[in-house]
């Protein structure tokens, strides 16, 4: 499933390659395995009038997450959360972000859609730097369509741990290979010690 996502100064919106916002809201079917492919575009246009690719700040992103929910209560788990396997590929013409979803049928979405044909939700894509700080956060609307027959059970969304999140820890560990050119040995040992302490408390 491919969606053109225009990154604006205030967030993001789903459009076609020329910036037309009248395109259909992205739809996902419950209880499916799907790769969500986002063609990231900027507000700039080429000579033909098409939106140019979005260019990320070099080296700014160490990890990604994708979440779907219907509220903004951070203490509760999103109804769908992906924190691993997300990839970013850039070429001369495109910036493509791919989010692999093993099963859209989480218990939270199944319960929320009980007896309803579909539901409107907010999707959020976030990027973290090597220290676990958000450097990009984009939101846009999605529709989840219910199934007449699901043929199975439900997937589960793990509750977020206390302290560092798994995504923050992954981002910090992923960046340690490059840390020697930025940090001293004592600083690296201190950072890794903090991570180990947080992991021990989970």
XYZ file of C-alpha atoms in Angstrom:
202
model
C 0.000 0.000 0.000
C 1.672 3.215 -1.181
C 0.725 6.676 0.057
C 2.172 10.032 -0.961
C 2.791 11.958 2.261
C 3.587 15.653 1.960
C 5.709 16.932 4.838
C 4.713 20.501 5.693
C 6.025 22.965 8.297
C 3.032 22.057 10.495
C 3.070 18.268 10.025
C 1.961 16.072 7.139
C -0.952 15.387 4.839
C -1.912 12.716 2.323
C -1.891 14.021 -1.251
C -1.180 12.915 -4.788
C 2.192 13.580 -6.411
C 1.029 17.085 -7.373
C -0.191 18.042 -3.909
C -3.912 17.495 -4.470
C -5.481 16.909 -1.030
C -8.718 15.443 -2.424
C -7.195 11.962 -2.554
C -8.874 9.223 -0.543
C -7.892 8.838 3.105
C -5.595 5.794 3.469
C -7.567 2.677 4.412
C -6.328 -0.426 6.204
C -8.251 -3.670 6.582
C -8.396 -5.297 10.000
C -6.540 -8.624 10.381
C -4.169 -8.139 7.468
C -0.419 -8.210 6.910
C 0.692 -5.190 4.892
C 3.711 -3.049 4.069
C 2.826 0.617 4.382
C 4.937 2.507 1.852
C 5.136 6.277 2.285
C 6.487 8.394 -0.569
C 7.705 11.439 1.382
C 7.355 14.726 -0.502
C 8.191 18.317 0.368
C 6.307 21.561 -0.274
C 8.704 22.378 -3.135
C 7.802 21.607 -6.749
C 9.808 20.651 -9.812
C 9.477 22.182 -13.273
C 6.530 19.901 -14.095
C 4.661 21.027 -10.976
C 5.076 17.756 -9.068
C 6.129 17.796 -5.433
C 9.827 17.201 -4.907
C 11.067 14.493 -2.566
C 11.463 15.302 1.123
C 15.101 15.426 2.249
C 15.880 14.508 5.853
C 18.705 16.120 7.785
C 21.793 13.882 7.286
C 22.444 11.611 10.265
C 19.540 13.008 12.285
C 17.472 9.812 12.532
C 18.507 6.669 14.415
C 15.087 5.022 14.809
C 11.430 5.225 13.753
C 8.006 4.389 15.152
C 4.512 4.179 13.620
C 1.417 4.431 15.801
C -2.346 4.493 15.263
C -4.778 5.663 17.931
C -8.038 7.509 18.487
C -7.003 9.530 21.530
C -4.078 11.573 22.769
C -3.600 9.934 26.171
C 0.095 9.077 26.288
C -0.293 6.844 29.367
C -2.266 4.259 27.360
C -0.864 2.064 24.591
C -1.655 2.996 20.968
C -4.118 0.709 19.217
C -1.344 -0.220 16.766
C 2.367 0.357 17.372
C 5.332 -0.575 15.157
C 8.845 0.159 16.480
C 11.027 -2.224 14.476
C 11.644 -3.108 10.851
C 10.891 0.389 9.554
C 13.228 1.320 6.710
C 14.088 4.507 4.844
C 15.436 4.449 1.285
C 16.480 7.513 -0.648
C 17.334 7.896 -4.315
C 17.775 10.775 -6.693
C 14.001 11.009 -7.155
C 12.398 9.479 -4.051
C 12.437 9.236 -0.282
C 10.552 6.067 0.662
C 9.637 5.064 4.222
C 8.352 1.498 4.598
C 6.479 0.299 7.687
C 5.927 -3.479 7.885
C 2.727 -4.405 9.728
C 2.581 -8.096 10.595
C -1.070 -7.973 11.719
C -3.441 -5.020 11.884
C -5.772 -7.085 14.092
C -4.601 -5.922 17.503
C -6.917 -6.561 20.452
C -7.306 -2.810 20.878
C -8.480 -2.239 17.296
C -10.712 -5.331 17.312
C -12.455 -4.178 20.499
C -12.786 -0.610 19.247
C -14.339 -1.719 15.932
C -16.693 -4.296 17.435
C -19.934 -4.161 15.449
C -18.789 -1.206 13.302
C -17.942 -1.234 9.590
C -14.972 1.097 10.023
C -13.369 3.700 12.240
C -11.398 6.907 11.764
C -8.026 7.162 13.502
C -4.894 9.277 13.598
C -1.634 7.782 12.374
C 1.646 9.149 13.686
C 5.123 8.640 12.272
C 7.965 9.649 14.551
C 11.737 9.709 14.194
C 14.242 9.650 17.047
C 17.862 10.705 17.132
C 20.679 8.728 18.770
C 19.765 10.113 22.203
C 16.113 9.106 21.939
C 14.780 12.600 21.210
C 12.019 13.187 18.662
C 13.391 14.970 15.600
C 10.369 14.441 13.317
C 6.700 13.825 14.164
C 4.028 13.632 11.458
C 0.295 12.943 11.859
C -2.431 12.221 9.309
C -5.812 10.528 9.157
C -6.384 6.846 8.402
C -9.439 4.600 8.219
C -9.483 1.047 9.586
C -12.116 -1.186 7.953
C -13.614 -4.074 9.900
C -13.837 -7.617 8.583
C -16.941 -9.732 8.072
C -14.834 -12.812 8.868
C -11.403 -12.554 10.432
C -10.426 -16.217 10.395
C -8.391 -16.031 13.576
C -7.575 -14.302 16.831
C -6.066 -10.966 17.668
C -2.562 -9.596 17.798
C -1.352 -7.903 20.954
C 0.294 -4.551 21.545
C 2.817 -4.620 24.430
C 2.443 -1.972 27.111
C 5.226 0.626 27.035
C 7.945 -0.088 29.660
C 8.972 2.390 32.317
C 12.110 4.441 31.719
C 13.530 4.345 28.203
C 11.252 2.885 25.543
C 12.475 -0.015 23.414
C 12.715 2.354 20.463
C 14.868 4.818 22.409
C 17.200 2.031 23.550
C 17.440 0.651 19.999
C 18.221 4.107 18.648
C 20.994 4.685 21.199
C 22.547 1.258 20.623
C 22.323 1.660 16.845
C 24.251 4.894 17.095
C 27.065 3.562 19.287
C 29.015 2.332 16.243
C 29.440 5.933 15.141
C 29.914 7.306 18.628
C 33.696 6.989 18.621
C 33.969 9.925 16.267
C 31.748 12.110 18.491
C 32.177 11.007 22.113
C 35.124 10.150 24.334
C 35.498 6.611 25.702
C 34.364 7.673 29.171
C 31.259 9.323 27.714
C 30.430 6.176 25.731
C 30.891 3.966 28.821
C 28.626 6.294 30.795
C 25.873 6.227 28.150
C 25.972 2.441 27.807
C 25.900 2.135 31.592
C 22.732 4.228 31.700
C 21.121 2.000 29.064
C 22.059 -1.181 30.972
C 20.630 0.312 34.165
C 17.348 1.125 32.409
C 17.195 -2.371 30.882
C 17.741 -3.906 34.306
C 14.760 -2.017 35.650
C 12.335 -3.191 32.951
